[in-house]
Amino acid sequence: MKTFFRNNGLSICFFLLFMGSFLGQIIFGFEEHNKELIDEGANAINFASYLLSGHFYQSTFENWESEFLQMTLYVVLTIFLKQKGSSESKKINEIEDVDREPDPNKKEAPWAVKKGGFILKIYKHSLTIALFLLFLISFIIHFYGSLKDENEQLLLKGEPLETAASYIGHSRFWFESFQNWQSEFLSVFAIIILSIYLRQIGSSQSKPVDAPNMETGG
């Protein structure tokens, strides 16, 4: 067990942080949504109903959508684009291990590499494919939740409901998306630029403390 936690400490830590934050979001989102309902003259809903509400789906998946979009673009764009001096970039004029073709004879190579053919073609892009699918799923559920929440509010006001076809161009939906996308892109921009000049000893996201500013790569 001790070895397991040592070998998986980073993923375990972030999973626990995620679960704690997610629980906090649910608890306070439930309270906030009920406040909004009471202000509109409606009755408060129970916890189970909240987990099926548009408010919960929209607030959760608009954030997941932006995270997976950021990671998808980061993985893809770092194939072609470089930033001199950044620890987040591949070296400018060098071929790196990630660029070489996989060797099926390499000891302990993944089964897909040994299999070759179509399986290998998919496996070579599997990270991007997985992240893009997670983005797409999150985008769809965000749209569903946002539409559901909008119609729940319109229903309370006695106004006509939105259809999916009309809501896809609604300013509210795209505002929810862009307000999250911009923050994700800003955070990536910040780490790319700051890692040129600043250091954190011991971190894989930083260059060695004594590395020149214009040395590219981790």
PDB file of C-alpha atoms in Angstrom:
ATOM      1  CA  MET A   1       0.000   0.000   0.000  1.00  0.00           C
ATOM      2  CA  LYS A   2       2.848   2.358   0.839  1.00  0.00           C
ATOM      3  CA  THR A   3       4.410   1.665  -2.572  1.00  0.00           C
ATOM      4  CA  PHE A   4       1.060   2.228  -4.282  1.00  0.00           C
ATOM      5  CA  PHE A   5       0.663   5.701  -2.755  1.00  0.00           C
ATOM      6  CA  ARG A   6       4.282   6.585  -3.546  1.00  0.00           C
ATOM      7  CA  ASN A   7       3.862   5.531  -7.188  1.00  0.00           C
ATOM      8  CA  ASN A   8       0.471   7.208  -7.652  1.00  0.00           C
ATOM      9  CA  GLY A   9       0.668  10.151  -5.259  1.00  0.00           C
ATOM     10  CA  LEU A  10       0.132  12.883  -7.864  1.00  0.00           C
ATOM     11  CA  SER A  11      -3.025  11.374  -9.367  1.00  0.00           C
ATOM     12  CA  ILE A  12      -4.426  10.439  -5.932  1.00  0.00           C
ATOM     13  CA  CYS A  13      -3.833  13.961  -4.607  1.00  0.00           C
ATOM     14  CA  PHE A  14      -5.549  15.638  -7.546  1.00  0.00           C
ATOM     15  CA  PHE A  15      -8.433  13.154  -7.492  1.00  0.00           C
ATOM     16  CA  LEU A  16      -9.048  13.916  -3.815  1.00  0.00           C
ATOM     17  CA  LEU A  17      -8.825  17.653  -4.521  1.00  0.00           C
ATOM     18  CA  PHE A  18     -11.313  17.183  -7.362  1.00  0.00           C
ATOM     19  CA  MET A  19     -13.737  15.203  -5.209  1.00  0.00           C
ATOM     20  CA  GLY A  20     -13.540  17.724  -2.361  1.00  0.00           C
ATOM     21  CA  SER A  21     -14.082  20.651  -4.713  1.00  0.00           C
ATOM     22  CA  PHE A  22     -16.879  18.856  -6.555  1.00  0.00           C
ATOM     23  CA  LEU A  23     -18.659  18.125  -3.297  1.00  0.00           C
ATOM     24  CA  GLY A  24     -18.298  21.765  -2.297  1.00  0.00           C
ATOM     25  CA  GLN A  25     -19.729  22.871  -5.645  1.00  0.00           C
ATOM     26  CA  ILE A  26     -22.722  20.564  -5.247  1.00  0.00           C
ATOM     27  CA  ILE A  27     -23.483  21.660  -1.675  1.00  0.00           C
ATOM     28  CA  PHE A  28     -23.229  25.394  -2.320  1.00  0.00           C
ATOM     29  CA  GLY A  29     -24.778  25.107  -5.786  1.00  0.00           C
ATOM     30  CA  PHE A  30     -27.788  23.395  -4.192  1.00  0.00           C
ATOM     31  CA  GLU A  31     -28.133  26.212  -1.660  1.00  0.00           C
ATOM     32  CA  GLU A  32     -27.669  28.929  -4.274  1.00  0.00           C
ATOM     33  CA  HIS A  33     -30.184  27.394  -6.690  1.00  0.00           C
ATOM     34  CA  ASN A  34     -32.816  27.143  -3.973  1.00  0.00           C
ATOM     35  CA  LYS A  35     -32.231  30.789  -3.077  1.00  0.00           C
ATOM     36  CA  GLU A  36     -32.838  31.709  -6.716  1.00  0.00           C
ATOM     37  CA  LEU A  37     -36.028  29.610  -6.826  1.00  0.00           C
ATOM     38  CA  ILE A  38     -37.388  31.197  -3.655  1.00  0.00           C
ATOM     39  CA  ASP A  39     -36.580  34.672  -5.008  1.00  0.00           C
ATOM     40  CA  GLU A  40     -38.620  33.781  -8.114  1.00  0.00           C
ATOM     41  CA  GLY A  41     -41.547  32.764  -5.900  1.00  0.00           C
ATOM     42  CA  ALA A  42     -41.119  29.016  -6.468  1.00  0.00           C
ATOM     43  CA  ASN A  43     -40.665  26.230  -3.940  1.00  0.00           C
ATOM     44  CA  ALA A  44     -37.229  24.942  -2.973  1.00  0.00           C
ATOM     45  CA  ILE A  45     -36.272  21.535  -4.387  1.00  0.00           C
ATOM     46  CA  ASN A  46     -34.699  18.570  -2.621  1.00  0.00           C
ATOM     47  CA  PHE A  47     -31.116  17.409  -3.076  1.00  0.00           C
ATOM     48  CA  ALA A  48     -31.972  14.554  -5.457  1.00  0.00           C
ATOM     49  CA  SER A  49     -33.955  16.911  -7.695  1.00  0.00           C
ATOM     50  CA  TYR A  50     -31.039  19.332  -7.772  1.00  0.00           C
ATOM     51  CA  LEU A  51     -28.723  16.624  -9.133  1.00  0.00           C
ATOM     52  CA  LEU A  52     -31.114  16.276 -12.083  1.00  0.00           C
ATOM     53  CA  SER A  53     -31.580  20.011 -12.604  1.00  0.00           C
ATOM     54  CA  GLY A  54     -30.283  22.113 -15.462  1.00  0.00           C
ATOM     55  CA  HIS A  55     -28.437  24.298 -12.970  1.00  0.00           C
ATOM     56  CA  PHE A  56     -26.286  21.356 -11.820  1.00  0.00           C
ATOM     57  CA  TYR A  57     -25.539  20.064 -15.333  1.00  0.00           C
ATOM     58  CA  GLN A  58     -24.785  23.525 -16.701  1.00  0.00           C
ATOM     59  CA  SER A  59     -22.516  24.653 -13.854  1.00  0.00           C
ATOM     60  CA  THR A  60     -20.590  21.363 -13.853  1.00  0.00           C
ATOM     61  CA  PHE A  61     -20.069  20.673 -17.515  1.00  0.00           C
ATOM     62  CA  GLU A  62     -19.358  24.215 -18.686  1.00  0.00           C
ATOM     63  CA  ASN A  63     -16.193  23.932 -16.589  1.00  0.00           C
ATOM     64  CA  TRP A  64     -15.298  20.394 -17.676  1.00  0.00           C
ATOM     65  CA  GLU A  65     -15.811  21.437 -21.297  1.00  0.00           C
ATOM     66  CA  SER A  66     -13.261  24.238 -21.050  1.00  0.00           C
ATOM     67  CA  GLU A  67     -10.707  22.052 -19.262  1.00  0.00           C
ATOM     68  CA  PHE A  68     -10.840  19.317 -21.886  1.00  0.00           C
ATOM     69  CA  LEU A  69     -10.762  21.864 -24.721  1.00  0.00           C
ATOM     70  CA  GLN A  70      -7.657  23.449 -23.224  1.00  0.00           C
ATOM     71  CA  MET A  71      -5.903  20.098 -22.815  1.00  0.00           C
ATOM     72  CA  THR A  72      -6.863  18.924 -26.319  1.00  0.00           C
ATOM     73  CA  LEU A  73      -5.510  22.065 -27.956  1.00  0.00           C
ATOM     74  CA  TYR A  74      -2.397  22.035 -25.779  1.00  0.00           C
ATOM     75  CA  VAL A  75      -1.553  18.441 -26.720  1.00  0.00           C
ATOM     76  CA  VAL A  76      -2.145  19.111 -30.437  1.00  0.00           C
ATOM     77  CA  LEU A  77      -0.509  22.543 -30.710  1.00  0.00           C
ATOM     78  CA  THR A  78       2.654  21.478 -28.875  1.00  0.00           C
ATOM     79  CA  ILE A  79       3.258  19.012 -31.727  1.00  0.00           C
ATOM     80  CA  PHE A  80       3.845  21.877 -34.180  1.00  0.00           C
ATOM     81  CA  LEU A  81       4.326  25.100 -32.221  1.00  0.00           C
ATOM     82  CA  LYS A  82       7.284  25.946 -30.005  1.00  0.00           C
ATOM     83  CA  GLN A  83       8.252  28.667 -27.536  1.00  0.00           C
ATOM     84  CA  LYS A  84      11.933  29.414 -27.136  1.00  0.00           C
ATOM     85  CA  GLY A  85      13.010  29.238 -23.504  1.00  0.00           C
ATOM     86  CA  SER A  86       9.819  27.621 -22.171  1.00  0.00           C
ATOM     87  CA  SER A  87       9.863  24.383 -20.214  1.00  0.00           C
ATOM     88  CA  GLU A  88       6.474  23.613 -21.781  1.00  0.00           C
ATOM     89  CA  SER A  89       7.861  23.503 -25.324  1.00  0.00           C
ATOM     90  CA  LYS A  90       9.810  20.974 -27.323  1.00  0.00           C
ATOM     91  CA  LYS A  91      13.328  22.098 -28.224  1.00  0.00           C
ATOM     92  CA  ILE A  92      13.505  24.389 -31.246  1.00  0.00           C
ATOM     93  CA  ASN A  93      15.811  22.569 -33.662  1.00  0.00           C
ATOM     94  CA  GLU A  94      16.007  19.057 -32.229  1.00  0.00           C
ATOM     95  CA  ILE A  95      14.162  15.798 -32.793  1.00  0.00           C
ATOM     96  CA  GLU A  96      12.873  14.485 -29.469  1.00  0.00           C
ATOM     97  CA  ASP A  97      11.789  11.029 -28.298  1.00  0.00           C
ATOM     98  CA  VAL A  98       8.118  11.932 -28.719  1.00  0.00           C
ATOM     99  CA  ASP A  99       8.706  12.566 -32.438  1.00  0.00           C
ATOM    100  CA  ARG A 100      10.204   9.185 -33.334  1.00  0.00           C
ATOM    101  CA  GLU A 101       8.200   6.274 -34.701  1.00  0.00           C
ATOM    102  CA  PRO A 102       7.388   3.568 -32.119  1.00  0.00           C
ATOM    103  CA  ASP A 103       9.580   0.459 -31.961  1.00  0.00           C
ATOM    104  CA  PRO A 104       7.546  -2.792 -31.624  1.00  0.00           C
ATOM    105  CA  ASN A 105      10.691  -4.595 -30.464  1.00  0.00           C
ATOM    106  CA  LYS A 106      11.243  -2.289 -27.517  1.00  0.00           C
ATOM    107  CA  LYS A 107      11.054  -4.082 -24.169  1.00  0.00           C
ATOM    108  CA  GLU A 108       7.674  -3.625 -22.445  1.00  0.00           C
ATOM    109  CA  ALA A 109       6.257  -1.599 -25.341  1.00  0.00           C
ATOM    110  CA  PRO A 110       2.439  -1.256 -25.045  1.00  0.00           C
ATOM    111  CA  TRP A 111       0.398  -4.012 -26.708  1.00  0.00           C
ATOM    112  CA  ALA A 112      -0.908  -1.606 -29.372  1.00  0.00           C
ATOM    113  CA  VAL A 113       2.673  -0.911 -30.518  1.00  0.00           C
ATOM    114  CA  LYS A 114       3.366  -4.632 -30.848  1.00  0.00           C
ATOM    115  CA  LYS A 115       0.045  -5.143 -32.647  1.00  0.00           C
ATOM    116  CA  GLY A 116       0.785  -2.524 -35.307  1.00  0.00           C
ATOM    117  CA  GLY A 117      -1.465  -1.654 -38.235  1.00  0.00           C
ATOM    118  CA  PHE A 118      -4.725   0.221 -37.676  1.00  0.00           C
ATOM    119  CA  ILE A 119      -4.564  -0.321 -33.916  1.00  0.00           C
ATOM    120  CA  LEU A 120      -1.216   1.435 -33.770  1.00  0.00           C
ATOM    121  CA  LYS A 121      -2.465   4.324 -35.951  1.00  0.00           C
ATOM    122  CA  ILE A 122      -5.262   4.922 -33.441  1.00  0.00           C
ATOM    123  CA  TYR A 123      -2.961   4.463 -30.440  1.00  0.00           C
ATOM    124  CA  LYS A 124      -0.499   7.043 -31.779  1.00  0.00           C
ATOM    125  CA  HIS A 125      -3.248   9.673 -31.471  1.00  0.00           C
ATOM    126  CA  SER A 126      -5.199   8.113 -28.595  1.00  0.00           C
ATOM    127  CA  LEU A 127      -4.512  10.907 -26.084  1.00  0.00           C
ATOM    128  CA  THR A 128      -5.876  13.593 -28.411  1.00  0.00           C
ATOM    129  CA  ILE A 129      -8.842  11.415 -29.377  1.00  0.00           C
ATOM    130  CA  ALA A 130      -9.742  10.728 -25.735  1.00  0.00           C
ATOM    131  CA  LEU A 131      -9.448  14.376 -24.697  1.00  0.00           C
ATOM    132  CA  PHE A 132     -11.470  15.561 -27.707  1.00  0.00           C
ATOM    133  CA  LEU A 133     -14.243  13.050 -26.968  1.00  0.00           C
ATOM    134  CA  LEU A 134     -14.316  14.189 -23.332  1.00  0.00           C
ATOM    135  CA  PHE A 135     -14.590  17.792 -24.557  1.00  0.00           C
ATOM    136  CA  LEU A 136     -17.364  16.903 -26.993  1.00  0.00           C
ATOM    137  CA  ILE A 137     -19.349  14.966 -24.364  1.00  0.00           C
ATOM    138  CA  SER A 138     -18.933  17.814 -21.862  1.00  0.00           C
ATOM    139  CA  PHE A 139     -19.962  20.383 -24.503  1.00  0.00           C
ATOM    140  CA  ILE A 140     -23.148  18.450 -25.304  1.00  0.00           C
ATOM    141  CA  ILE A 141     -24.095  17.963 -21.644  1.00  0.00           C
ATOM    142  CA  HIS A 142     -23.318  21.621 -20.931  1.00  0.00           C
ATOM    143  CA  PHE A 143     -25.645  22.603 -23.775  1.00  0.00           C
ATOM    144  CA  TYR A 144     -28.337  20.260 -22.460  1.00  0.00           C
ATOM    145  CA  GLY A 145     -27.991  21.596 -18.912  1.00  0.00           C
ATOM    146  CA  SER A 146     -27.929  25.228 -19.965  1.00  0.00           C
ATOM    147  CA  LEU A 147     -31.029  24.758 -22.140  1.00  0.00           C
ATOM    148  CA  LYS A 148     -32.792  22.898 -19.327  1.00  0.00           C
ATOM    149  CA  ASP A 149     -31.939  25.600 -16.796  1.00  0.00           C
ATOM    150  CA  GLU A 150     -33.047  28.358 -19.178  1.00  0.00           C
ATOM    151  CA  ASN A 151     -36.388  26.627 -19.738  1.00  0.00           C
ATOM    152  CA  GLU A 152     -36.843  26.036 -16.016  1.00  0.00           C
ATOM    153  CA  GLN A 153     -36.465  29.789 -15.492  1.00  0.00           C
ATOM    154  CA  LEU A 154     -38.775  30.627 -18.406  1.00  0.00           C
ATOM    155  CA  LEU A 155     -41.366  28.216 -17.036  1.00  0.00           C
ATOM    156  CA  LEU A 156     -41.363  30.054 -13.697  1.00  0.00           C
ATOM    157  CA  LYS A 157     -41.983  33.321 -15.551  1.00  0.00           C
ATOM    158  CA  GLY A 158     -44.693  31.825 -17.750  1.00  0.00           C
ATOM    159  CA  GLU A 159     -42.764  32.634 -20.922  1.00  0.00           C
ATOM    160  CA  PRO A 160     -42.360  30.485 -24.079  1.00  0.00           C
ATOM    161  CA  LEU A 161     -39.701  27.799 -23.838  1.00  0.00           C
ATOM    162  CA  GLU A 162     -36.539  27.638 -25.938  1.00  0.00           C
ATOM    163  CA  THR A 163     -35.941  24.835 -28.429  1.00  0.00           C
ATOM    164  CA  ALA A 164     -32.529  23.241 -28.894  1.00  0.00           C
ATOM    165  CA  ALA A 165     -32.326  24.703 -32.418  1.00  0.00           C
ATOM    166  CA  SER A 166     -32.940  28.249 -31.206  1.00  0.00           C
ATOM    167  CA  TYR A 167     -30.829  27.966 -28.051  1.00  0.00           C
ATOM    168  CA  ILE A 168     -27.655  26.914 -29.878  1.00  0.00           C
ATOM    169  CA  GLY A 169     -27.260  30.547 -30.924  1.00  0.00           C
ATOM    170  CA  HIS A 170     -28.314  31.995 -27.566  1.00  0.00           C
ATOM    171  CA  SER A 171     -25.938  34.513 -26.001  1.00  0.00           C
ATOM    172  CA  ARG A 172     -26.238  32.909 -22.555  1.00  0.00           C
ATOM    173  CA  PHE A 173     -24.896  29.551 -23.740  1.00  0.00           C
ATOM    174  CA  TRP A 174     -21.914  31.039 -25.568  1.00  0.00           C
ATOM    175  CA  PHE A 175     -21.189  33.458 -22.717  1.00  0.00           C
ATOM    176  CA  GLU A 176     -20.956  30.468 -20.367  1.00  0.00           C
ATOM    177  CA  SER A 177     -18.539  28.772 -22.751  1.00  0.00           C
ATOM    178  CA  PHE A 178     -16.301  31.717 -23.595  1.00  0.00           C
ATOM    179  CA  GLN A 179     -15.990  32.943 -20.013  1.00  0.00           C
ATOM    180  CA  ASN A 180     -14.421  29.580 -19.163  1.00  0.00           C
ATOM    181  CA  TRP A 181     -12.413  29.130 -22.351  1.00  0.00           C
ATOM    182  CA  GLN A 182     -10.628  32.460 -21.973  1.00  0.00           C
ATOM    183  CA  SER A 183      -9.467  31.650 -18.436  1.00  0.00           C
ATOM    184  CA  GLU A 184      -8.088  28.271 -19.527  1.00  0.00           C
ATOM    185  CA  PHE A 185      -6.171  29.778 -22.439  1.00  0.00           C
ATOM    186  CA  LEU A 186      -4.826  32.518 -20.143  1.00  0.00           C
ATOM    187  CA  SER A 187      -3.523  29.951 -17.639  1.00  0.00           C
ATOM    188  CA  VAL A 188      -1.700  28.014 -20.377  1.00  0.00           C
ATOM    189  CA  PHE A 189      -0.247  31.233 -21.776  1.00  0.00           C
ATOM    190  CA  ALA A 190       0.946  32.162 -18.273  1.00  0.00           C
ATOM    191  CA  ILE A 191       2.776  28.880 -17.609  1.00  0.00           C
ATOM    192  CA  ILE A 192       4.372  28.921 -21.085  1.00  0.00           C
ATOM    193  CA  ILE A 193       5.765  32.447 -20.636  1.00  0.00           C
ATOM    194  CA  LEU A 194       6.519  32.391 -16.899  1.00  0.00           C
ATOM    195  CA  SER A 195       8.448  29.120 -17.179  1.00  0.00           C
ATOM    196  CA  ILE A 196      10.966  30.933 -19.413  1.00  0.00           C
ATOM    197  CA  TYR A 197      12.111  33.220 -16.604  1.00  0.00           C
ATOM    198  CA  LEU A 198      10.898  31.675 -13.333  1.00  0.00           C
ATOM    199  CA  ARG A 199      11.801  28.373 -11.656  1.00  0.00           C
ATOM    200  CA  GLN A 200      10.478  25.915  -9.104  1.00  0.00           C
ATOM    201  CA  ILE A 201      13.078  23.510  -7.830  1.00  0.00           C
ATOM    202  CA  GLY A 202      11.884  19.912  -7.864  1.00  0.00           C
ATOM    203  CA  SER A 203       8.963  20.445 -10.270  1.00  0.00           C
ATOM    204  CA  SER A 204       8.727  18.632 -13.597  1.00  0.00           C
ATOM    205  CA  GLN A 205       7.000  21.741 -14.979  1.00  0.00           C
ATOM    206  CA  SER A 206      10.103  23.869 -14.428  1.00  0.00           C
ATOM    207  CA  LYS A 207      13.545  23.958 -15.969  1.00  0.00           C
ATOM    208  CA  PRO A 208      16.492  23.347 -13.621  1.00  0.00           C
ATOM    209  CA  VAL A 209      17.080  26.429 -11.477  1.00  0.00           C
ATOM    210  CA  ASP A 210      20.491  27.057 -13.040  1.00  0.00           C
ATOM    211  CA  ALA A 211      19.276  26.620 -16.648  1.00  0.00           C
ATOM    212  CA  PRO A 212      19.619  29.661 -18.944  1.00  0.00           C
ATOM    213  CA  ASN A 213      16.417  31.578 -19.611  1.00  0.00           C
ATOM    214  CA  MET A 214      16.568  30.831 -23.320  1.00  0.00           C
ATOM    215  CA  GLU A 215      17.072  27.087 -22.836  1.00  0.00           C
ATOM    216  CA  THR A 216      13.961  25.411 -24.208  1.00  0.00           C
ATOM    217  CA  GLY A 217      12.401  22.292 -22.700  1.00  0.00           C
ATOM    218  CA  GLY A 218      12.144  20.853 -19.199  1.00  0.00           C
TER     219      GLY A 218
END
